[in-house]
Amino acid sequence: MNMQTKTFAPVENLQAGTWLDEVTWNEQGLVPVIAQELGSKDILMMAWMNRDALLATLRLGEAVYWTRSRQKLWHKGEESGHTQKVREIHLDCDSDTILLVVEQKDGIACHTGEHSCFFKRWDADSACWVDESQSKK
């Protein structure tokens, strides 16, 4: 990305406001979020946020998502220790996707133990997904 940005700084006492209305939330009150690693620029994962998750992320300075399967806020790394320190936050041109540029603790973003959740590559010759995870090498 060729964006001039200031380093993100959390605001512990940030209050919900009209700025939340600038995000286009889906019917479930969620917005997709892409996490990208600061140094490598690797796409690490995709997750969802609701208003509370975005507010918590901005207050804490670490990624907090909404887990649809457990129906609760999920502080990334709360169990594994693989937290994501937020360095930049961007809202796309349609205001319907958020990009977090993060420092990924221990370089592991995926629940499988992989660096990135995107380790399955489409192989057009064999018309199938190829698992390129480190555990398969």
mmCIF file of N, CA and C in Angstrom:
data_model
loop_
_atom_site.group_PDB
_atom_site.id
_atom_site.type_symbol
_atom_site.label_atom_id
_atom_site.label_comp_id
_atom_site.label_asym_id
_atom_site.label_seq_id
_atom_site.Cartn_x
_atom_site.Cartn_y
_atom_site.Cartn_z
ATOM 1 N N MET A 1 0.842 -1.178 0.000
ATOM 2 C CA MET A 1 0.000 0.000 0.000
ATOM 3 C C MET A 1 0.881 1.233 0.000
ATOM 4 N N ASN A 2 0.461 2.172 -0.744
ATOM 5 C CA ASN A 2 1.229 3.396 -0.828
ATOM 6 C C ASN A 2 0.433 4.509 -0.167
ATOM 7 N N MET A 3 0.228 4.350 1.124
ATOM 8 C CA MET A 3 -0.546 5.333 1.880
ATOM 9 C C MET A 3 0.365 6.009 2.887
ATOM 10 N N GLN A 4 0.217 7.287 3.007
ATOM 11 C CA GLN A 4 0.930 7.974 4.070
ATOM 12 C C GLN A 4 0.054 7.900 5.309
ATOM 13 N N THR A 5 0.596 7.288 6.344
ATOM 14 C CA THR A 5 -0.203 7.124 7.547
ATOM 15 C C THR A 5 0.597 7.492 8.768
ATOM 16 N N LYS A 6 -0.119 7.826 9.789
ATOM 17 C CA LYS A 6 0.484 8.025 11.091
ATOM 18 C C LYS A 6 0.343 6.713 11.838
ATOM 19 N N THR A 7 1.276 6.430 12.704
ATOM 20 C CA THR A 7 1.178 5.229 13.511
ATOM 21 C C THR A 7 -0.061 5.321 14.393
ATOM 22 N N PHE A 8 -0.803 4.244 14.432
ATOM 23 C CA PHE A 8 -2.020 4.184 15.231
ATOM 24 C C PHE A 8 -1.670 4.242 16.717
ATOM 25 N N ALA A 9 -2.471 4.946 17.465
ATOM 26 C CA ALA A 9 -2.336 4.997 18.922
ATOM 27 C C ALA A 9 -3.702 4.755 19.537
ATOM 28 N N PRO A 10 -3.806 3.789 20.457
ATOM 29 C CA PRO A 10 -5.099 3.533 21.089
ATOM 30 C C PRO A 10 -5.574 4.720 21.921
ATOM 31 N N VAL A 11 -6.880 4.832 22.040
ATOM 32 C CA VAL A 11 -7.502 5.881 22.848
ATOM 33 C C VAL A 11 -8.385 5.177 23.869
ATOM 34 N N GLU A 12 -7.863 5.011 25.081
ATOM 35 C CA GLU A 12 -8.543 4.209 26.099
ATOM 36 C C GLU A 12 -9.947 4.675 26.427
ATOM 37 N N ASN A 13 -10.182 5.972 26.393
ATOM 38 C CA ASN A 13 -11.500 6.500 26.777
ATOM 39 C C ASN A 13 -12.349 6.892 25.566
ATOM 40 N N LEU A 14 -12.037 6.355 24.379
ATOM 41 C CA LEU A 14 -12.806 6.651 23.172
ATOM 42 C C LEU A 14 -14.252 6.219 23.371
ATOM 43 N N GLN A 15 -15.174 7.083 22.987
ATOM 44 C CA GLN A 15 -16.596 6.797 23.124
ATOM 45 C C GLN A 15 -17.203 6.503 21.760
ATOM 46 N N ALA A 16 -18.229 5.680 21.746
ATOM 47 C CA ALA A 16 -18.972 5.444 20.514
ATOM 48 C C ALA A 16 -19.543 6.773 20.048
ATOM 49 N N GLY A 17 -19.573 6.956 18.749
ATOM 50 C CA GLY A 17 -20.082 8.210 18.218
ATOM 51 C C GLY A 17 -20.533 8.041 16.782
ATOM 52 N N THR A 18 -20.798 9.153 16.127
ATOM 53 C CA THR A 18 -21.275 9.110 14.748
ATOM 54 C C THR A 18 -20.228 8.536 13.803
ATOM 55 N N TRP A 19 -18.958 8.547 14.218
ATOM 56 C CA TRP A 19 -17.893 7.960 13.383
ATOM 57 C C TRP A 19 -18.170 6.483 13.117
ATOM 58 N N LEU A 20 -18.871 5.803 14.038
ATOM 59 C CA LEU A 20 -19.228 4.395 13.817
ATOM 60 C C LEU A 20 -20.231 4.249 12.672
ATOM 61 N N ASP A 21 -21.027 5.272 12.450
ATOM 62 C CA ASP A 21 -22.023 5.235 11.387
ATOM 63 C C ASP A 21 -21.400 5.370 10.005
ATOM 64 N N GLU A 22 -20.142 5.761 9.942
ATOM 65 C CA GLU A 22 -19.453 5.849 8.657
ATOM 66 C C GLU A 22 -19.114 4.471 8.104
ATOM 67 N N VAL A 23 -19.100 3.470 8.976
ATOM 68 C CA VAL A 23 -18.861 2.092 8.549
ATOM 69 C C VAL A 23 -20.181 1.518 8.049
ATOM 70 N N THR A 24 -20.131 0.811 6.914
ATOM 71 C CA THR A 24 -21.315 0.141 6.388
ATOM 72 C C THR A 24 -21.383 -1.253 6.997
ATOM 73 N N TRP A 25 -22.262 -1.418 7.952
ATOM 74 C CA TRP A 25 -22.441 -2.691 8.654
ATOM 75 C C TRP A 25 -23.432 -3.544 7.880
ATOM 76 N N ASN A 26 -23.218 -4.861 7.847
ATOM 77 C CA ASN A 26 -24.158 -5.736 7.143
ATOM 78 C C ASN A 26 -25.429 -5.945 7.970
ATOM 79 N N GLU A 27 -26.320 -6.815 7.498
ATOM 80 C CA GLU A 27 -27.607 -7.037 8.157
ATOM 81 C C GLU A 27 -27.439 -7.559 9.590
ATOM 82 N N GLN A 28 -26.326 -8.252 9.850
ATOM 83 C CA GLN A 28 -26.052 -8.775 11.187
ATOM 84 C C GLN A 28 -25.292 -7.780 12.063
ATOM 85 N N GLY A 29 -25.050 -6.577 11.524
ATOM 86 C CA GLY A 29 -24.317 -5.564 12.278
ATOM 87 C C GLY A 29 -22.820 -5.813 12.291
ATOM 88 N N LEU A 30 -22.327 -6.486 11.255
ATOM 89 C CA LEU A 30 -20.910 -6.842 11.173
ATOM 90 C C LEU A 30 -20.254 -6.214 9.956
ATOM 91 N N VAL A 31 -18.926 -6.124 10.019
ATOM 92 C CA VAL A 31 -18.130 -5.675 8.892
ATOM 93 C C VAL A 31 -16.931 -6.628 8.775
ATOM 94 N N PRO A 32 -16.574 -7.037 7.531
ATOM 95 C CA PRO A 32 -15.396 -7.889 7.382
ATOM 96 C C PRO A 32 -14.116 -7.108 7.647
ATOM 97 N N VAL A 33 -13.139 -7.808 8.223
ATOM 98 C CA VAL A 33 -11.859 -7.195 8.573
ATOM 99 C C VAL A 33 -10.736 -8.074 8.031
ATOM 100 N N ILE A 34 -9.811 -7.454 7.341
ATOM 101 C CA ILE A 34 -8.621 -8.144 6.859
ATOM 102 C C ILE A 34 -7.461 -7.719 7.750
ATOM 103 N N ALA A 35 -6.682 -8.700 8.223
ATOM 104 C CA ALA A 35 -5.478 -8.408 9.002
ATOM 105 C C ALA A 35 -4.270 -8.646 8.103
ATOM 106 N N GLN A 36 -3.446 -7.617 7.982
ATOM 107 C CA GLN A 36 -2.239 -7.665 7.161
ATOM 108 C C GLN A 36 -1.031 -7.411 8.053
ATOM 109 N N GLU A 37 0.019 -8.202 7.855
ATOM 110 C CA GLU A 37 1.221 -8.050 8.667
ATOM 111 C C GLU A 37 2.001 -6.815 8.238
ATOM 112 N N LEU A 38 2.438 -6.047 9.221
ATOM 113 C CA LEU A 38 3.132 -4.784 8.981
ATOM 114 C C LEU A 38 4.374 -4.939 8.110
ATOM 115 N N GLY A 39 5.323 -5.766 8.504
ATOM 116 C CA GLY A 39 6.587 -5.851 7.785
ATOM 117 C C GLY A 39 6.504 -6.566 6.455
ATOM 118 N N SER A 40 5.952 -7.768 6.469
ATOM 119 C CA SER A 40 5.918 -8.600 5.261
ATOM 120 C C SER A 40 4.809 -8.210 4.299
ATOM 121 N N LYS A 41 3.790 -7.544 4.800
ATOM 122 C CA LYS A 41 2.577 -7.204 4.051
ATOM 123 C C LYS A 41 1.743 -8.441 3.710
ATOM 124 N N ASP A 42 2.049 -9.584 4.350
ATOM 125 C CA ASP A 42 1.261 -10.798 4.152
ATOM 126 C C ASP A 42 -0.164 -10.583 4.652
ATOM 127 N N ILE A 43 -1.128 -11.145 3.926
ATOM 128 C CA ILE A 43 -2.497 -11.177 4.407
ATOM 129 C C ILE A 43 -2.562 -12.327 5.398
ATOM 130 N N LEU A 44 -2.915 -12.025 6.639
ATOM 131 C CA LEU A 44 -2.888 -13.026 7.691
ATOM 132 C C LEU A 44 -4.221 -13.738 7.869
ATOM 133 N N MET A 45 -5.295 -12.981 7.890
ATOM 134 C CA MET A 45 -6.589 -13.581 8.179
ATOM 135 C C MET A 45 -7.714 -12.622 7.828
ATOM 136 N N MET A 46 -8.910 -13.177 7.813
ATOM 137 C CA MET A 46 -10.133 -12.401 7.663
ATOM 138 C C MET A 46 -11.012 -12.745 8.863
ATOM 139 N N ALA A 47 -11.629 -11.758 9.441
ATOM 140 C CA ALA A 47 -12.528 -11.974 10.568
ATOM 141 C C ALA A 47 -13.635 -10.925 10.485
ATOM 142 N N TRP A 48 -14.472 -10.891 11.492
ATOM 143 C CA TRP A 48 -15.600 -9.951 11.539
ATOM 144 C C TRP A 48 -15.490 -9.071 12.776
ATOM 145 N N MET A 49 -16.017 -7.876 12.664
ATOM 146 C CA MET A 49 -16.157 -6.977 13.809
ATOM 147 C C MET A 49 -17.588 -6.469 13.848
ATOM 148 N N ASN A 50 -18.074 -6.271 15.067
ATOM 149 C CA ASN A 50 -19.286 -5.493 15.261
ATOM 150 C C ASN A 50 -18.833 -4.148 15.848
ATOM 151 N N ARG A 51 -19.760 -3.313 16.197
ATOM 152 C CA ARG A 51 -19.403 -1.986 16.724
ATOM 153 C C ARG A 51 -18.581 -2.084 18.004
ATOM 154 N N ASP A 52 -18.967 -3.014 18.887
ATOM 155 C CA ASP A 52 -18.238 -3.171 20.145
ATOM 156 C C ASP A 52 -16.809 -3.652 19.912
ATOM 157 N N ALA A 53 -16.620 -4.536 18.939
ATOM 158 C CA ALA A 53 -15.280 -5.047 18.637
ATOM 159 C C ALA A 53 -14.392 -3.939 18.079
ATOM 160 N N LEU A 54 -14.942 -3.121 17.192
ATOM 161 C CA LEU A 54 -14.162 -2.010 16.640
ATOM 162 C C LEU A 54 -13.802 -1.023 17.746
ATOM 163 N N LEU A 55 -14.743 -0.704 18.572
ATOM 164 C CA LEU A 55 -14.491 0.219 19.680
ATOM 165 C C LEU A 55 -13.431 -0.358 20.624
ATOM 166 N N ALA A 56 -13.535 -1.640 20.944
ATOM 167 C CA ALA A 56 -12.548 -2.289 21.825
ATOM 168 C C ALA A 56 -11.164 -2.287 21.196
ATOM 169 N N THR A 57 -11.087 -2.520 19.891
ATOM 170 C CA THR A 57 -9.807 -2.497 19.180
ATOM 171 C C THR A 57 -9.171 -1.116 19.262
ATOM 172 N N LEU A 58 -9.974 -0.091 19.032
ATOM 173 C CA LEU A 58 -9.463 1.284 19.062
ATOM 174 C C LEU A 58 -9.038 1.693 20.466
ATOM 175 N N ARG A 59 -9.702 1.177 21.464
ATOM 176 C CA ARG A 59 -9.348 1.489 22.857
ATOM 177 C C ARG A 59 -8.107 0.722 23.310
ATOM 178 N N LEU A 60 -8.025 -0.547 22.947
ATOM 179 C CA LEU A 60 -6.978 -1.438 23.435
ATOM 180 C C LEU A 60 -5.677 -1.360 22.626
ATOM 181 N N GLY A 61 -5.818 -1.152 21.323
ATOM 182 C CA GLY A 61 -4.637 -1.151 20.455
ATOM 183 C C GLY A 61 -4.236 -2.538 20.004
ATOM 184 N N GLU A 62 -5.077 -3.528 20.307
ATOM 185 C CA GLU A 62 -4.899 -4.893 19.824
ATOM 186 C C GLU A 62 -6.213 -5.327 19.187
ATOM 187 N N ALA A 63 -6.117 -6.264 18.226
ATOM 188 C CA ALA A 63 -7.297 -6.687 17.484
ATOM 189 C C ALA A 63 -8.294 -7.415 18.379
ATOM 190 N N VAL A 64 -9.525 -6.949 18.314
ATOM 191 C CA VAL A 64 -10.656 -7.605 18.973
ATOM 192 C C VAL A 64 -11.703 -7.821 17.881
ATOM 193 N N TYR A 65 -12.113 -9.060 17.707
ATOM 194 C CA TYR A 65 -13.067 -9.412 16.672
ATOM 195 C C TYR A 65 -14.368 -9.904 17.300
ATOM 196 N N TRP A 66 -15.358 -10.156 16.435
ATOM 197 C CA TRP A 66 -16.607 -10.784 16.852
ATOM 198 C C TRP A 66 -16.597 -12.194 16.291
ATOM 199 N N THR A 67 -16.700 -13.176 17.165
ATOM 200 C CA THR A 67 -16.756 -14.555 16.704
ATOM 201 C C THR A 67 -18.213 -14.941 16.478
ATOM 202 N N ARG A 68 -18.528 -15.261 15.243
ATOM 203 C CA ARG A 68 -19.909 -15.617 14.904
ATOM 204 C C ARG A 68 -20.289 -16.968 15.495
ATOM 205 N N SER A 69 -19.339 -17.886 15.574
ATOM 206 C CA SER A 69 -19.665 -19.223 16.089
ATOM 207 C C SER A 69 -19.941 -19.204 17.589
ATOM 208 N N ARG A 70 -19.209 -18.373 18.323
ATOM 209 C CA ARG A 70 -19.407 -18.306 19.781
ATOM 210 C C ARG A 70 -20.260 -17.120 20.203
ATOM 211 N N GLN A 71 -20.564 -16.233 19.240
ATOM 212 C CA GLN A 71 -21.413 -15.067 19.502
ATOM 213 C C GLN A 71 -20.885 -14.213 20.648
ATOM 214 N N LYS A 72 -19.597 -13.879 20.557
ATOM 215 C CA LYS A 72 -19.015 -13.014 21.591
ATOM 216 C C LYS A 72 -17.784 -12.304 21.047
ATOM 217 N N LEU A 73 -17.350 -11.284 21.785
ATOM 218 C CA LEU A 73 -16.106 -10.605 21.430
ATOM 219 C C LEU A 73 -14.948 -11.572 21.635
ATOM 220 N N TRP A 74 -13.959 -11.454 20.763
ATOM 221 C CA TRP A 74 -12.796 -12.344 20.783
ATOM 222 C C TRP A 74 -11.539 -11.490 20.651
ATOM 223 N N HIS A 75 -10.819 -11.337 21.748
ATOM 224 C CA HIS A 75 -9.530 -10.644 21.731
ATOM 225 C C HIS A 75 -8.529 -11.610 21.121
ATOM 226 N N LYS A 76 -8.098 -11.331 19.903
ATOM 227 C CA LYS A 76 -7.197 -12.233 19.177
ATOM 228 C C LYS A 76 -5.990 -12.556 20.049
ATOM 229 N N GLY A 77 -5.766 -13.851 20.252
ATOM 230 C CA GLY A 77 -4.642 -14.303 21.057
ATOM 231 C C GLY A 77 -4.951 -14.482 22.522
ATOM 232 N N GLU A 78 -6.212 -14.288 22.920
ATOM 233 C CA GLU A 78 -6.570 -14.393 24.341
ATOM 234 C C GLU A 78 -6.264 -15.775 24.903
ATOM 235 N N GLU A 79 -6.328 -16.796 24.067
ATOM 236 C CA GLU A 79 -6.001 -18.145 24.526
ATOM 237 C C GLU A 79 -4.616 -18.581 24.057
ATOM 238 N N SER A 80 -4.275 -18.292 22.813
ATOM 239 C CA SER A 80 -3.009 -18.754 22.226
ATOM 240 C C SER A 80 -1.823 -17.869 22.567
ATOM 241 N N GLY A 81 -2.096 -16.600 22.889
ATOM 242 C CA GLY A 81 -1.020 -15.647 23.100
ATOM 243 C C GLY A 81 -0.578 -14.956 21.819
ATOM 244 N N HIS A 82 -1.154 -15.355 20.670
ATOM 245 C CA HIS A 82 -0.775 -14.788 19.377
ATOM 246 C C HIS A 82 -1.583 -13.526 19.083
ATOM 247 N N THR A 83 -1.316 -12.489 19.855
ATOM 248 C CA THR A 83 -2.052 -11.232 19.736
ATOM 249 C C THR A 83 -1.632 -10.471 18.484
ATOM 250 N N GLN A 84 -2.459 -9.524 18.106
ATOM 251 C CA GLN A 84 -2.179 -8.647 16.974
ATOM 252 C C GLN A 84 -2.173 -7.210 17.457
ATOM 253 N N LYS A 85 -0.984 -6.613 17.480
ATOM 254 C CA LYS A 85 -0.866 -5.209 17.867
ATOM 255 C C LYS A 85 -1.171 -4.356 16.636
ATOM 256 N N VAL A 86 -2.177 -3.514 16.753
ATOM 257 C CA VAL A 86 -2.630 -2.708 15.618
ATOM 258 C C VAL A 86 -1.692 -1.527 15.411
ATOM 259 N N ARG A 87 -1.220 -1.386 14.181
ATOM 260 C CA ARG A 87 -0.345 -0.270 13.808
ATOM 261 C C ARG A 87 -1.035 0.740 12.908
ATOM 262 N N GLU A 88 -1.997 0.266 12.120
ATOM 263 C CA GLU A 88 -2.771 1.148 11.242
ATOM 264 C C GLU A 88 -4.166 0.554 11.088
ATOM 265 N N ILE A 89 -5.138 1.425 10.880
ATOM 266 C CA ILE A 89 -6.496 0.993 10.570
ATOM 267 C C ILE A 89 -6.963 1.791 9.359
ATOM 268 N N HIS A 90 -7.522 1.067 8.381
ATOM 269 C CA HIS A 90 -8.028 1.713 7.166
ATOM 270 C C HIS A 90 -9.445 1.229 6.905
ATOM 271 N N LEU A 91 -10.269 2.108 6.371
ATOM 272 C CA LEU A 91 -11.614 1.788 5.922
ATOM 273 C C LEU A 91 -11.617 1.922 4.407
ATOM 274 N N ASP A 92 -12.127 0.916 3.694
ATOM 275 C CA ASP A 92 -12.061 0.951 2.230
ATOM 276 C C ASP A 92 -12.992 2.007 1.639
ATOM 277 N N CYS A 93 -12.912 2.168 0.323
ATOM 278 C CA CYS A 93 -13.624 3.239 -0.384
ATOM 279 C C CYS A 93 -15.139 3.143 -0.257
ATOM 280 N N ASP A 94 -15.665 1.941 -0.075
ATOM 281 C CA ASP A 94 -17.103 1.762 0.099
ATOM 282 C C ASP A 94 -17.512 1.753 1.571
ATOM 283 N N SER A 95 -16.538 1.874 2.442
ATOM 284 C CA SER A 95 -16.749 1.868 3.894
ATOM 285 C C SER A 95 -17.331 0.553 4.403
ATOM 286 N N ASP A 96 -17.099 -0.540 3.641
ATOM 287 C CA ASP A 96 -17.679 -1.812 4.053
ATOM 288 C C ASP A 96 -16.650 -2.913 4.340
ATOM 289 N N THR A 97 -15.388 -2.537 4.415
ATOM 290 C CA THR A 97 -14.325 -3.474 4.805
ATOM 291 C C THR A 97 -13.246 -2.698 5.543
ATOM 292 N N ILE A 98 -12.767 -3.293 6.625
ATOM 293 C CA ILE A 98 -11.699 -2.676 7.415
ATOM 294 C C ILE A 98 -10.410 -3.454 7.195
ATOM 295 N N LEU A 99 -9.320 -2.724 7.089
ATOM 296 C CA LEU A 99 -7.985 -3.318 7.015
ATOM 297 C C LEU A 99 -7.235 -2.944 8.282
ATOM 298 N N LEU A 100 -6.774 -3.967 9.016
ATOM 299 C CA LEU A 100 -5.885 -3.751 10.152
ATOM 300 C C LEU A 100 -4.475 -4.112 9.713
ATOM 301 N N VAL A 101 -3.539 -3.204 9.889
ATOM 302 C CA VAL A 101 -2.129 -3.516 9.683
ATOM 303 C C VAL A 101 -1.584 -3.788 11.075
ATOM 304 N N VAL A 102 -1.061 -5.003 11.261
ATOM 305 C CA VAL A 102 -0.750 -5.474 12.606
ATOM 306 C C VAL A 102 0.670 -6.017 12.727
ATOM 307 N N GLU A 103 1.152 -6.015 13.946
ATOM 308 C CA GLU A 103 2.337 -6.780 14.309
ATOM 309 C C GLU A 103 1.807 -8.073 14.906
ATOM 310 N N GLN A 104 2.098 -9.180 14.255
ATOM 311 C CA GLN A 104 1.584 -10.479 14.683
ATOM 312 C C GLN A 104 2.569 -11.124 15.652
ATOM 313 N N LYS A 105 2.143 -11.298 16.890
ATOM 314 C CA LYS A 105 3.018 -11.898 17.899
ATOM 315 C C LYS A 105 3.353 -13.335 17.508
ATOM 316 N N ASP A 106 4.614 -13.664 17.556
ATOM 317 C CA ASP A 106 5.153 -14.986 17.239
ATOM 318 C C ASP A 106 4.932 -15.391 15.786
ATOM 319 N N GLY A 107 4.436 -14.495 14.951
ATOM 320 C CA GLY A 107 4.270 -14.788 13.531
ATOM 321 C C GLY A 107 3.196 -15.810 13.211
ATOM 322 N N ILE A 108 2.321 -16.094 14.170
ATOM 323 C CA ILE A 108 1.269 -17.097 13.959
ATOM 324 C C ILE A 108 -0.089 -16.427 14.083
ATOM 325 N N ALA A 109 -0.829 -16.401 12.966
ATOM 326 C CA ALA A 109 -2.157 -15.785 12.976
ATOM 327 C C ALA A 109 -3.275 -16.812 12.926
ATOM 328 N N CYS A 110 -3.023 -17.959 12.315
ATOM 329 C CA CYS A 110 -4.077 -18.947 12.099
ATOM 330 C C CYS A 110 -4.215 -19.888 13.287
ATOM 331 N N HIS A 111 -5.446 -20.295 13.568
ATOM 332 C CA HIS A 111 -5.696 -21.230 14.669
ATOM 333 C C HIS A 111 -5.044 -22.592 14.428
ATOM 334 N N THR A 112 -4.626 -22.866 13.173
ATOM 335 C CA THR A 112 -3.953 -24.129 12.857
ATOM 336 C C THR A 112 -2.469 -24.089 13.212
ATOM 337 N N GLY A 113 -1.989 -22.896 13.594
ATOM 338 C CA GLY A 113 -0.569 -22.730 13.891
ATOM 339 C C GLY A 113 0.220 -22.169 12.726
ATOM 340 N N GLU A 114 -0.459 -21.905 11.627
ATOM 341 C CA GLU A 114 0.198 -21.342 10.446
ATOM 342 C C GLU A 114 0.357 -19.827 10.588
ATOM 343 N N HIS A 115 1.311 -19.300 9.825
ATOM 344 C CA HIS A 115 1.545 -17.857 9.789
ATOM 345 C C HIS A 115 0.305 -17.126 9.290
ATOM 346 N N SER A 116 -0.287 -17.640 8.223
ATOM 347 C CA SER A 116 -1.461 -17.036 7.598
ATOM 348 C C SER A 116 -2.553 -18.086 7.468
ATOM 349 N N CYS A 117 -3.787 -17.640 7.477
ATOM 350 C CA CYS A 117 -4.907 -18.555 7.252
ATOM 351 C C CYS A 117 -5.042 -18.909 5.767
ATOM 352 N N PHE A 118 -4.334 -18.203 4.912
ATOM 353 C CA PHE A 118 -4.470 -18.388 3.463
ATOM 354 C C PHE A 118 -3.344 -19.264 2.924
ATOM 355 N N PHE A 119 -3.340 -20.533 3.317
ATOM 356 C CA PHE A 119 -2.292 -21.451 2.871
ATOM 357 C C PHE A 119 -2.808 -22.481 1.863
ATOM 358 N N LYS A 120 -4.063 -22.360 1.462
ATOM 359 C CA LYS A 120 -4.597 -23.241 0.422
ATOM 360 C C LYS A 120 -4.653 -22.454 -0.882
ATOM 361 N N ARG A 121 -3.922 -22.958 -1.895
ATOM 362 C CA ARG A 121 -3.802 -22.275 -3.185
ATOM 363 C C ARG A 121 -4.562 -23.047 -4.249
ATOM 364 N N TRP A 122 -5.291 -22.329 -5.098
ATOM 365 C CA TRP A 122 -6.006 -22.960 -6.198
ATOM 366 C C TRP A 122 -5.012 -23.371 -7.271
ATOM 367 N N ASP A 123 -5.063 -24.626 -7.679
ATOM 368 C CA ASP A 123 -4.229 -25.154 -8.760
ATOM 369 C C ASP A 123 -5.143 -25.404 -9.954
ATOM 370 N N ALA A 124 -5.035 -24.555 -10.965
ATOM 371 C CA ALA A 124 -5.921 -24.648 -12.125
ATOM 372 C C ALA A 124 -5.671 -25.923 -12.928
ATOM 373 N N ASP A 125 -4.430 -26.399 -12.975
ATOM 374 C CA ASP A 125 -4.124 -27.602 -13.751
ATOM 375 C C ASP A 125 -4.849 -28.829 -13.213
ATOM 376 N N SER A 126 -4.900 -28.947 -11.898
ATOM 377 C CA SER A 126 -5.565 -30.110 -11.297
ATOM 378 C C SER A 126 -6.964 -29.781 -10.786
ATOM 379 N N ALA A 127 -7.381 -28.533 -10.944
ATOM 380 C CA ALA A 127 -8.711 -28.078 -10.520
ATOM 381 C C ALA A 127 -9.000 -28.473 -9.076
ATOM 382 N N CYS A 128 -8.058 -28.098 -8.191
ATOM 383 C CA CYS A 128 -8.257 -28.387 -6.776
ATOM 384 C C CYS A 128 -7.460 -27.404 -5.928
ATOM 385 N N TRP A 129 -7.773 -27.396 -4.640
ATOM 386 C CA TRP A 129 -7.043 -26.580 -3.677
ATOM 387 C C TRP A 129 -5.832 -27.370 -3.196
ATOM 388 N N VAL A 130 -4.669 -26.735 -3.199
ATOM 389 C CA VAL A 130 -3.437 -27.373 -2.756
ATOM 390 C C VAL A 130 -3.061 -26.814 -1.388
ATOM 391 N N ASP A 131 -2.898 -27.694 -0.433
ATOM 392 C CA ASP A 131 -2.530 -27.302 0.930
ATOM 393 C C ASP A 131 -1.028 -27.038 0.980
ATOM 394 N N GLU A 132 -0.658 -25.783 1.145
ATOM 395 C CA GLU A 132 0.753 -25.399 1.210
ATOM 396 C C GLU A 132 1.181 -25.040 2.635
ATOM 397 N N SER A 133 0.461 -25.558 3.604
ATOM 398 C CA SER A 133 0.793 -25.254 5.005
ATOM 399 C C SER A 133 2.164 -25.833 5.352
ATOM 400 N N GLN A 134 2.801 -25.204 6.329
ATOM 401 C CA GLN A 134 4.116 -25.651 6.763
ATOM 402 C C GLN A 134 4.073 -27.081 7.267
ATOM 403 N N SER A 135 2.978 -27.476 7.867
ATOM 404 C CA SER A 135 2.859 -28.831 8.405
ATOM 405 C C SER A 135 2.800 -29.876 7.309
ATOM 406 N N LYS A 136 2.475 -29.468 6.093
ATOM 407 C CA LYS A 136 2.395 -30.403 4.974
ATOM 408 C C LYS A 136 3.706 -30.491 4.196
ATOM 409 N N LYS A 137 4.672 -29.641 4.542
ATOM 410 C CA LYS A 137 5.941 -29.628 3.805
ATOM 411 C C LYS A 137 6.939 -30.552 4.423
#
